[in-house]
Amino acid sequence: KITPTVNGKDATVEVEAFVKNLKDGQTLVYAIYDKDENELQRIETTDTMVAFTIKDAHLWHGRRDPYLYCCEVEIVEGDEVIDNVCNRFGCRSYKIDPNNGFILNGEEYPLRGVSRHQDRTGFGNALLPEHHEEDMDLICEVGCTTIRLAHYQHDQYFYDLCDERGLVIWAEIPYISKHLPNGRENTISQMTELIAQNYNHPSIV
């Protein structure tokens, strides 16, 4: 779980690792990399929460500059890496102002976009990577800055594309048209999962 907070020109990046059964002699190695995979900082500890400070942070700024860092966490025992996970993230701030609209990194950022469904003839919902890429190319070609991912969890590959291309994203669970009398618990569960699954994506607002 990666939480960047922009403070002036710098960014504080809090990282939480979810680990089970860490053994004696095993440590967690956290590392931050820039877009070109150069290591910026490294922390070795047994703590499951650490914080980095990125000086003069390169901000994720929508389509103009969708800059992505990477955070890797390894479980290390001696010289052996037992397990690892790597996630990209972006440093950005945003707010919604009733008079000036959507504000990204302190600047007005007009949101113009489309609603997207994840399906097509002959494939249904089981799209291939090239289908997601074609959708993204078409959306960018018409000048969009935002997408509503309609009605359900979309493929993680498409969220990755949104991060890379700088689209501002509205995500949804499949709750439309009709309320099911016994659906509340399921709705809350799906929303909780949607937030957890997409927490690290800078495109998600």
Coordinates of N, CA and C in Angstrom, one line a residue:
K1 N 0.9 -1.2 0.0 CA 0.0 0.0 0.0 C 0.9 1.2 0.0
I2 N 0.8 2.0 -1.1 CA 1.7 3.2 -1.3 C 0.9 4.5 -1.2
T3 N 1.3 5.3 -0.3 CA 0.6 6.6 -0.1 C 1.5 7.8 -0.2
P4 N 1.6 8.4 -1.4 CA 2.4 9.6 -1.6 C 1.6 10.9 -1.2
T5 N 2.3 11.7 -0.5 CA 1.7 13.0 -0.1 C 2.7 14.1 -0.6
V6 N 2.2 15.0 -1.4 CA 3.0 16.1 -1.9 C 3.1 17.2 -0.9
N7 N 4.4 17.6 -0.6 CA 4.6 18.7 0.3 C 5.5 19.8 -0.4
G8 N 4.9 20.8 -1.0 CA 5.8 21.7 -1.7 C 6.4 21.0 -2.9
K9 N 7.7 21.1 -3.0 CA 8.5 20.4 -4.1 C 8.8 19.0 -3.8
D10 N 8.6 18.6 -2.5 CA 9.0 17.2 -2.1 C 7.7 16.3 -2.0
A11 N 7.9 15.1 -1.8 CA 6.8 14.1 -1.5 C 7.2 13.1 -0.5
T12 N 6.3 12.9 0.5 CA 6.5 11.8 1.5 C 5.7 10.6 0.9
V13 N 6.4 9.5 0.9 CA 5.8 8.2 0.4 C 5.8 7.2 1.6
E14 N 4.6 7.0 2.1 CA 4.4 5.9 3.1 C 4.1 4.6 2.4
V15 N 4.8 3.6 2.9 CA 4.6 2.2 2.3 C 4.3 1.2 3.4
E16 N 3.2 0.5 3.2 CA 2.8 -0.6 4.1 C 2.9 -1.9 3.4
A17 N 3.6 -2.9 4.0 CA 3.7 -4.2 3.5 C 2.8 -5.1 4.3
F18 N 2.1 -6.0 3.7 CA 1.3 -7.0 4.4 C 2.0 -8.4 4.3
V19 N 2.5 -8.8 5.4 CA 3.4 -10.0 5.5 C 2.9 -10.9 6.5
K20 N 2.9 -12.2 6.2 CA 2.5 -13.3 7.1 C 3.8 -14.2 7.4
N21 N 3.9 -14.6 8.6 CA 4.9 -15.6 9.0 C 6.3 -15.2 8.6
L22 N 6.7 -13.9 8.9 CA 8.1 -13.5 8.7 C 8.9 -14.3 9.7
K23 N 10.0 -15.0 9.3 CA 10.8 -15.8 10.2 C 12.0 -15.0 10.8
D24 N 12.5 -15.5 11.9 CA 13.8 -14.9 12.4 C 14.8 -14.9 11.3
G25 N 15.6 -13.8 11.2 CA 16.6 -13.8 10.2 C 16.2 -13.2 8.9
Q26 N 14.9 -13.1 8.7 CA 14.3 -12.5 7.5 C 14.0 -11.0 7.7
T27 N 14.3 -10.2 6.7 CA 14.1 -8.8 6.7 C 13.3 -8.3 5.5
L28 N 12.7 -7.1 5.6 CA 12.1 -6.5 4.5 C 12.9 -5.4 3.9
V29 N 13.1 -5.5 2.6 CA 13.9 -4.4 1.9 C 13.0 -3.7 1.0
Y30 N 12.9 -2.4 1.3 CA 12.0 -1.5 0.6 C 12.9 -0.6 -0.3
A31 N 12.5 -0.4 -1.6 CA 13.3 0.4 -2.5 C 12.4 1.2 -3.4
I32 N 12.8 2.5 -3.6 CA 12.1 3.4 -4.5 C 13.0 3.6 -5.8
Y33 N 12.3 3.4 -6.9 CA 13.0 3.6 -8.2 C 12.4 4.7 -9.0
D34 N 13.2 5.4 -9.8 CA 12.6 6.4 -10.7 C 12.1 5.7 -12.0
K35 N 11.6 6.5 -12.9 CA 11.0 6.0 -14.2 C 12.0 5.2 -15.0
D36 N 13.3 5.5 -14.9 CA 14.3 4.8 -15.6 C 14.9 3.6 -14.8
E37 N 14.3 3.2 -13.7 CA 14.7 2.1 -12.9 C 16.0 2.4 -12.1
N38 N 16.3 3.6 -11.9 CA 17.5 3.9 -11.1 C 17.0 3.9 -9.6
E39 N 17.7 3.2 -8.7 CA 17.3 3.2 -7.3 C 17.6 4.5 -6.7
L40 N 16.6 5.1 -6.0 CA 16.7 6.3 -5.3 C 17.0 6.2 -3.8
Q41 N 16.3 5.3 -3.2 CA 16.5 5.1 -1.8 C 16.2 3.6 -1.4
R42 N 16.7 3.1 -0.3 CA 16.6 1.8 0.1 C 16.5 1.7 1.7
I43 N 15.6 0.9 2.2 CA 15.5 0.8 3.7 C 15.3 -0.7 3.9
E44 N 16.2 -1.2 4.8 CA 16.1 -2.6 5.3 C 15.7 -2.7 6.7
T45 N 14.6 -3.4 7.0 CA 14.0 -3.4 8.4 C 13.1 -4.6 8.5
T46 N 12.6 -4.8 9.7 CA 11.6 -5.8 10.0 C 10.2 -5.1 10.1
D47 N 10.2 -3.8 10.0 CA 8.9 -3.0 10.1 C 8.1 -3.2 8.9
T48 N 6.8 -3.3 9.1 CA 5.9 -3.4 7.9 C 5.4 -2.1 7.4
M49 N 5.9 -1.0 8.0 CA 5.5 0.4 7.6 C 6.8 1.2 7.6
V50 N 7.1 1.9 6.4 CA 8.2 2.8 6.3 C 7.8 4.0 5.6
A51 N 8.6 5.1 5.7 CA 8.3 6.3 4.9 C 9.6 6.8 4.2
F52 N 9.4 7.2 3.0 CA 10.5 7.8 2.2 C 10.2 9.3 2.0
T53 N 11.2 10.1 1.8 CA 11.0 11.4 1.3 C 11.7 11.6 -0.1
I54 N 11.0 11.9 -1.1 CA 11.5 12.2 -2.4 C 11.7 13.7 -2.6
K55 N 13.0 14.1 -2.6 CA 13.2 15.5 -2.8 C 13.0 15.9 -4.3
D56 N 12.4 17.1 -4.5 CA 12.1 17.6 -5.8 C 11.4 16.6 -6.6
A57 N 10.3 16.1 -6.1 CA 9.5 15.0 -6.7 C 9.0 15.4 -8.1
H58 N 9.1 14.4 -9.0 CA 8.6 14.6 -10.3 C 7.1 14.2 -10.3
L59 N 6.2 15.1 -10.4 CA 4.8 14.9 -10.2 C 4.2 14.2 -11.4
W60 N 3.2 13.3 -11.1 CA 2.3 12.7 -12.1 C 1.3 13.8 -12.5
H61 N 1.3 14.3 -13.7 CA 0.5 15.5 -14.0 C -0.4 15.2 -15.3
G62 N -1.2 14.2 -15.1 CA -2.2 13.9 -16.2 C -1.5 13.6 -17.5
R63 N -2.2 13.9 -18.6 CA -1.7 13.6 -19.9 C -0.4 14.3 -20.3
R64 N -0.2 15.5 -19.7 CA 1.0 16.3 -20.0 C 2.2 15.6 -19.5
D65 N 2.2 14.9 -18.4 CA 3.4 14.3 -17.8 C 3.0 13.2 -16.8
P66 N 2.7 12.1 -17.3 CA 2.2 11.0 -16.4 C 3.4 10.2 -15.8
Y67 N 4.2 10.9 -15.0 CA 5.5 10.3 -14.5 C 5.2 9.3 -13.4
L68 N 5.8 8.1 -13.5 CA 5.6 7.0 -12.6 C 6.9 6.6 -11.9
Y69 N 6.9 6.5 -10.6 CA 7.9 5.9 -9.8 C 7.6 4.4 -9.6
C70 N 8.5 3.6 -8.9 CA 8.2 2.3 -8.6 C 8.7 2.0 -7.2
C71 N 7.9 1.2 -6.4 CA 8.3 0.8 -5.1 C 8.4 -0.7 -5.1
E72 N 9.5 -1.3 -4.6 CA 9.6 -2.7 -4.5 C 9.9 -3.1 -3.1
V73 N 9.3 -4.2 -2.7 CA 9.5 -4.7 -1.3 C 9.9 -6.2 -1.5
E74 N 11.0 -6.5 -0.8 CA 11.5 -7.9 -0.9 C 11.6 -8.5 0.5
I75 N 11.3 -9.8 0.6 CA 11.6 -10.5 1.9 C 13.0 -11.2 1.6
V76 N 14.0 -10.8 2.4 CA 15.3 -11.3 2.2 C 15.8 -12.1 3.4
E77 N 16.5 -13.2 3.1 CA 17.1 -14.0 4.1 C 18.6 -14.3 3.7
G78 N 19.5 -13.6 4.4 CA 20.9 -13.7 3.9 C 21.1 -13.0 2.6
D79 N 21.5 -13.7 1.6 CA 21.7 -13.2 0.3 C 20.5 -13.6 -0.7
E80 N 19.5 -14.3 -0.1 CA 18.5 -14.8 -0.9 C 17.2 -14.0 -0.8
V81 N 16.6 -13.7 -2.0 CA 15.3 -13.0 -2.0 C 14.2 -14.1 -2.0
I82 N 13.4 -14.1 -0.9 CA 12.4 -15.2 -0.7 C 11.2 -14.8 -1.5
D83 N 10.8 -13.5 -1.5 CA 9.6 -13.1 -2.2 C 9.8 -11.6 -2.5
N84 N 9.0 -11.1 -3.5 CA 9.1 -9.7 -3.7 C 7.8 -9.2 -4.5
V85 N 7.5 -8.0 -4.3 CA 6.4 -7.4 -5.1 C 6.8 -6.0 -5.5
C86 N 6.4 -5.5 -6.7 CA 6.7 -4.2 -7.2 C 5.5 -3.5 -7.7
N87 N 5.3 -2.3 -7.3 CA 4.1 -1.5 -7.7 C 4.6 -0.1 -8.2
R88 N 4.0 0.3 -9.3 CA 4.3 1.7 -9.7 C 3.3 2.7 -8.9
F89 N 3.7 3.9 -8.8 CA 2.9 4.9 -8.2 C 3.3 6.3 -8.7
G90 N 2.4 7.2 -8.5 CA 2.7 8.6 -8.9 C 2.4 9.6 -7.8
C91 N 3.2 10.6 -7.8 CA 3.1 11.7 -6.7 C 2.2 12.8 -7.3
R92 N 1.1 13.0 -6.8 CA 0.2 14.1 -7.2 C -0.8 14.5 -6.1
S93 N -1.3 15.7 -6.3 CA -2.4 16.1 -5.4 C -3.5 16.6 -6.2
Y94 N -4.7 16.4 -5.7 CA -5.9 16.9 -6.4 C -7.0 17.3 -5.5
K95 N -7.9 18.2 -6.0 CA -9.0 18.6 -5.2 C -10.1 19.0 -6.2
I96 N -11.3 19.1 -5.7 CA -12.4 19.6 -6.6 C -13.0 20.9 -6.0
D97 N -12.9 21.9 -6.8 CA -13.3 23.2 -6.3 C -14.6 23.6 -7.0
P98 N -15.6 24.1 -6.2 CA -16.9 24.4 -6.8 C -16.9 25.5 -7.8
N99 N -15.9 26.4 -7.8 CA -15.8 27.5 -8.7 C -14.8 27.2 -9.9
N100 N -13.7 26.4 -9.6 CA -12.7 26.2 -10.6 C -12.6 24.8 -11.1
G101 N -13.4 23.9 -10.6 CA -13.5 22.6 -11.1 C -12.4 21.7 -10.5
F102 N -11.9 20.8 -11.3 CA -10.9 19.8 -10.9 C -9.5 20.5 -10.9
I103 N -8.8 20.3 -9.8 CA -7.5 20.9 -9.6 C -6.4 19.8 -9.4
L104 N -5.5 19.7 -10.3 CA -4.4 18.7 -10.3 C -3.1 19.4 -10.0
N105 N -2.4 19.1 -8.9 CA -1.2 19.7 -8.5 C -1.2 21.2 -8.5
G106 N -2.3 21.7 -8.0 CA -2.5 23.2 -7.8 C -2.9 23.9 -9.1
E107 N -3.1 23.2 -10.2 CA -3.5 23.8 -11.5 C -4.9 23.4 -11.9
E108 N -5.7 24.3 -12.5 CA -6.9 23.8 -13.1 C -6.7 22.8 -14.2
Y109 N -7.5 21.7 -14.2 CA -7.3 20.6 -15.1 C -8.6 20.2 -15.6
P110 N -9.1 20.7 -16.7 CA -10.5 20.4 -17.2 C -10.6 18.9 -17.5
L111 N -11.7 18.3 -17.0 CA -12.0 16.9 -17.2 C -13.0 16.8 -18.4
R112 N -12.5 16.2 -19.5 CA -13.3 15.9 -20.7 C -13.1 14.5 -21.0
G113 N -14.2 13.7 -21.1 CA -14.0 12.3 -21.3 C -15.2 11.5 -21.8
V114 N -15.0 10.2 -21.7 CA -16.0 9.2 -22.1 C -16.3 8.2 -21.0
S115 N -17.4 7.5 -21.2 CA -17.7 6.3 -20.4 C -17.3 5.1 -21.2
R116 N -16.6 4.2 -20.5 CA -16.1 3.0 -21.3 C -16.6 1.7 -20.7
H117 N -17.1 0.9 -21.6 CA -17.4 -0.5 -21.2 C -16.3 -1.4 -21.7
Q118 N -16.1 -2.5 -21.0 CA -15.0 -3.4 -21.3 C -15.6 -4.6 -22.0
D119 N -16.0 -4.4 -23.3 CA -16.5 -5.6 -24.1 C -16.4 -5.2 -25.5
R120 N -16.5 -6.3 -26.4 CA -16.6 -6.1 -27.8 C -17.1 -7.4 -28.4
T121 N -17.6 -7.3 -29.6 CA -18.2 -8.4 -30.3 C -17.2 -9.6 -30.5
G122 N -17.7 -10.8 -30.1 CA -16.8 -12.0 -30.3 C -15.9 -12.3 -29.1
F123 N -15.8 -11.3 -28.2 CA -14.9 -11.5 -27.0 C -15.7 -11.3 -25.7
G124 N -16.8 -10.6 -25.8 CA -17.5 -10.3 -24.5 C -16.6 -9.5 -23.6
N125 N -16.5 -9.9 -22.4 CA -15.7 -9.2 -21.4 C -14.2 -9.6 -21.4
A126 N -13.9 -10.7 -22.1 CA -12.5 -11.3 -22.1 C -11.6 -10.6 -23.1
L127 N -11.4 -9.3 -22.9 CA -10.6 -8.6 -23.9 C -9.1 -9.0 -23.8
L128 N -8.4 -8.9 -24.9 CA -7.0 -9.1 -25.0 C -6.2 -7.8 -24.8
P129 N -5.0 -7.8 -24.4 CA -4.2 -6.5 -24.2 C -4.3 -5.6 -25.4
E130 N -4.3 -6.1 -26.6 CA -4.4 -5.2 -27.8 C -5.7 -4.5 -27.9
H131 N -6.8 -5.1 -27.4 CA -8.1 -4.5 -27.4 C -8.1 -3.3 -26.4
H132 N -7.5 -3.5 -25.2 CA -7.4 -2.4 -24.2 C -6.6 -1.3 -24.8
E133 N -5.5 -1.6 -25.5 CA -4.6 -0.6 -26.0 C -5.3 0.2 -27.1
E134 N -6.1 -0.5 -28.0 CA -6.8 0.2 -29.0 C -7.8 1.2 -28.4
D135 N -8.6 0.7 -27.4 CA -9.5 1.6 -26.7 C -8.8 2.8 -26.2
M136 N -7.7 2.6 -25.6 CA -6.9 3.8 -25.0 C -6.5 4.7 -26.1
D137 N -6.0 4.2 -27.2 CA -5.5 5.0 -28.3 C -6.7 5.9 -28.9
L138 N -7.8 5.3 -29.0 CA -9.0 6.0 -29.5 C -9.4 7.1 -28.5
I139 N -9.4 6.8 -27.3 CA -9.9 7.7 -26.2 C -8.9 8.9 -26.2
C140 N -7.6 8.6 -26.3 CA -6.6 9.7 -26.3 C -6.7 10.5 -27.6
E141 N -7.0 9.9 -28.7 CA -7.1 10.5 -30.0 C -8.1 11.6 -30.1
V142 N -9.3 11.4 -29.3 CA -10.3 12.4 -29.3 C -10.1 13.5 -28.3
G143 N -9.0 13.4 -27.5 CA -8.6 14.5 -26.6 C -9.1 14.3 -25.2
C144 N -9.4 13.1 -24.8 CA -10.0 13.0 -23.4 C -8.9 13.2 -22.4
T145 N -9.3 13.6 -21.2 CA -8.5 13.7 -20.1 C -9.0 12.8 -18.9
T146 N -10.2 12.3 -19.1 CA -10.8 11.4 -18.1 C -11.6 10.3 -18.7
I147 N -11.8 9.3 -17.9 CA -12.7 8.1 -18.3 C -13.5 7.7 -17.1
R148 N -14.8 7.5 -17.4 CA -15.6 6.8 -16.4 C -15.6 5.3 -16.8
L149 N -15.0 4.4 -15.9 CA -15.0 3.0 -16.2 C -16.3 2.4 -15.6
A150 N -17.2 2.2 -16.5 CA -18.6 2.0 -16.1 C -18.9 0.7 -15.5
H151 N -19.6 0.7 -14.4 CA -20.4 -0.4 -13.9 C -19.8 -1.6 -13.3
Y152 N -18.4 -1.7 -13.4 CA -17.8 -2.9 -12.9 C -16.3 -2.7 -12.8
Q153 N -15.6 -3.6 -12.1 CA -14.2 -3.6 -12.1 C -13.6 -4.0 -13.5
H154 N -12.8 -3.1 -14.0 CA -12.2 -3.4 -15.3 C -10.8 -4.1 -15.1
D155 N -10.3 -4.6 -16.2 CA -9.0 -5.3 -16.2 C -7.9 -4.5 -15.6
Q156 N -7.1 -5.0 -14.7 CA -6.0 -4.3 -14.1 C -5.1 -3.7 -15.2
Y157 N -5.0 -4.4 -16.3 CA -4.1 -3.9 -17.4 C -4.6 -2.5 -17.9
F158 N -5.9 -2.3 -17.9 CA -6.4 -1.0 -18.3 C -6.1 0.1 -17.3
Y159 N -6.2 -0.2 -16.0 CA -5.8 0.8 -15.0 C -4.3 1.2 -15.2
D160 N -3.5 0.2 -15.5 CA -2.1 0.4 -15.7 C -1.9 1.4 -16.9
L161 N -2.7 1.2 -18.0 CA -2.6 2.1 -19.2 C -3.0 3.5 -18.8
C162 N -4.0 3.6 -17.9 CA -4.5 4.9 -17.5 C -3.4 5.6 -16.7
D163 N -2.7 4.9 -15.9 CA -1.5 5.5 -15.2 C -0.5 6.0 -16.2
E164 N -0.2 5.1 -17.2 CA 0.9 5.5 -18.1 C 0.5 6.6 -19.0
R165 N -0.7 6.7 -19.4 CA -1.2 7.7 -20.4 C -1.7 9.0 -19.7
G166 N -1.9 9.0 -18.4 CA -2.2 10.2 -17.7 C -3.7 10.5 -17.6
L167 N -4.6 9.5 -17.7 CA -6.0 9.7 -17.7 C -6.5 9.7 -16.2
V168 N -7.4 10.6 -15.9 CA -8.0 10.7 -14.6 C -9.2 9.8 -14.6
I169 N -9.3 8.9 -13.6 CA -10.3 7.8 -13.6 C -11.3 7.8 -12.5
W170 N -12.5 7.6 -13.0 CA -13.7 7.3 -12.1 C -13.9 5.8 -12.2
A171 N -13.9 5.1 -11.1 CA -14.1 3.6 -11.1 C -15.4 3.3 -10.4
E172 N -16.1 2.2 -10.8 CA -17.4 1.9 -10.2 C -17.5 0.4 -9.9
I173 N -18.4 0.0 -9.1 CA -18.9 -1.3 -8.9 C -20.2 -1.5 -9.6
P174 N -20.6 -2.8 -9.9 CA -21.8 -3.0 -10.6 C -23.1 -2.8 -9.8
Y175 N -23.3 -1.5 -9.4 CA -24.5 -1.2 -8.7 C -25.3 -0.2 -9.5
I176 N -26.3 -0.6 -10.3 CA -27.0 0.3 -11.2 C -28.5 -0.1 -11.2
S177 N -29.3 0.9 -11.5 CA -30.7 0.7 -11.9 C -31.7 0.2 -10.8
K178 N -31.3 -0.9 -10.1 CA -32.2 -1.5 -9.2 C -31.6 -1.9 -7.9
H179 N -32.2 -1.5 -6.8 CA -31.6 -1.9 -5.5 C -32.1 -3.3 -5.1
L180 N -31.2 -4.2 -4.8 CA -31.6 -5.5 -4.3 C -31.8 -5.4 -2.7
P181 N -32.9 -5.9 -2.2 CA -33.2 -5.8 -0.8 C -32.1 -6.3 0.1
N182 N -31.5 -7.4 -0.3 CA -30.4 -8.0 0.5 C -29.0 -7.7 0.0
G183 N -28.9 -6.6 -0.8 CA -27.6 -6.4 -1.5 C -26.6 -5.5 -0.8
R184 N -27.0 -4.9 0.3 CA -26.1 -3.9 0.9 C -24.8 -4.4 1.3
E185 N -24.7 -5.6 2.0 CA -23.5 -6.2 2.4 C -22.5 -6.5 1.2
N186 N -23.1 -7.0 0.2 CA -22.4 -7.3 -1.0 C -21.8 -6.1 -1.7
T187 N -22.6 -5.0 -1.7 CA -22.2 -3.7 -2.3 C -21.0 -3.2 -1.5
I188 N -21.1 -3.2 -0.2 CA -20.0 -2.7 0.6 C -18.7 -3.5 0.4
S189 N -18.9 -4.8 0.3 CA -17.7 -5.7 0.1 C -17.1 -5.4 -1.2
Q190 N -17.9 -5.2 -2.3 CA -17.3 -4.9 -3.6 C -16.6 -3.6 -3.6
M191 N -17.2 -2.6 -3.0 CA -16.6 -1.3 -2.9 C -15.3 -1.3 -2.2
T192 N -15.2 -2.0 -1.1 CA -14.0 -2.2 -0.3 C -12.9 -2.8 -1.1
E193 N -13.3 -3.9 -1.9 CA -12.3 -4.5 -2.7 C -11.8 -3.6 -3.9
L194 N -12.7 -2.9 -4.5 CA -12.4 -2.0 -5.6 C -11.3 -1.0 -5.1
I195 N -11.6 -0.4 -3.9 CA -10.6 0.6 -3.3 C -9.3 -0.1 -3.0
A196 N -9.3 -1.3 -2.4 CA -8.0 -2.0 -2.1 C -7.3 -2.3 -3.4
Q197 N -8.0 -2.8 -4.4 CA -7.3 -3.3 -5.6 C -6.6 -2.1 -6.4
N198 N -7.2 -0.9 -6.3 CA -6.8 0.2 -7.1 C -6.1 1.3 -6.3
Y199 N -5.8 1.1 -5.1 CA -5.3 2.1 -4.2 C -4.0 2.8 -4.7
N200 N -3.1 2.0 -5.3 CA -1.8 2.5 -5.7 C -1.8 3.2 -7.1
H201 N -2.9 3.2 -7.8 CA -3.0 3.8 -9.1 C -3.2 5.3 -9.0
P202 N -2.2 6.1 -9.5 CA -2.3 7.5 -9.5 C -3.5 8.1 -10.3
S203 N -3.9 7.3 -11.3 CA -5.0 7.7 -12.2 C -6.3 7.7 -11.5
I204 N -6.5 6.9 -10.4 CA -7.7 6.8 -9.7 C -7.9 8.0 -8.8
V205 N -9.0 8.7 -9.0 CA -9.3 9.8 -8.1 C -10.8 9.7 -7.5

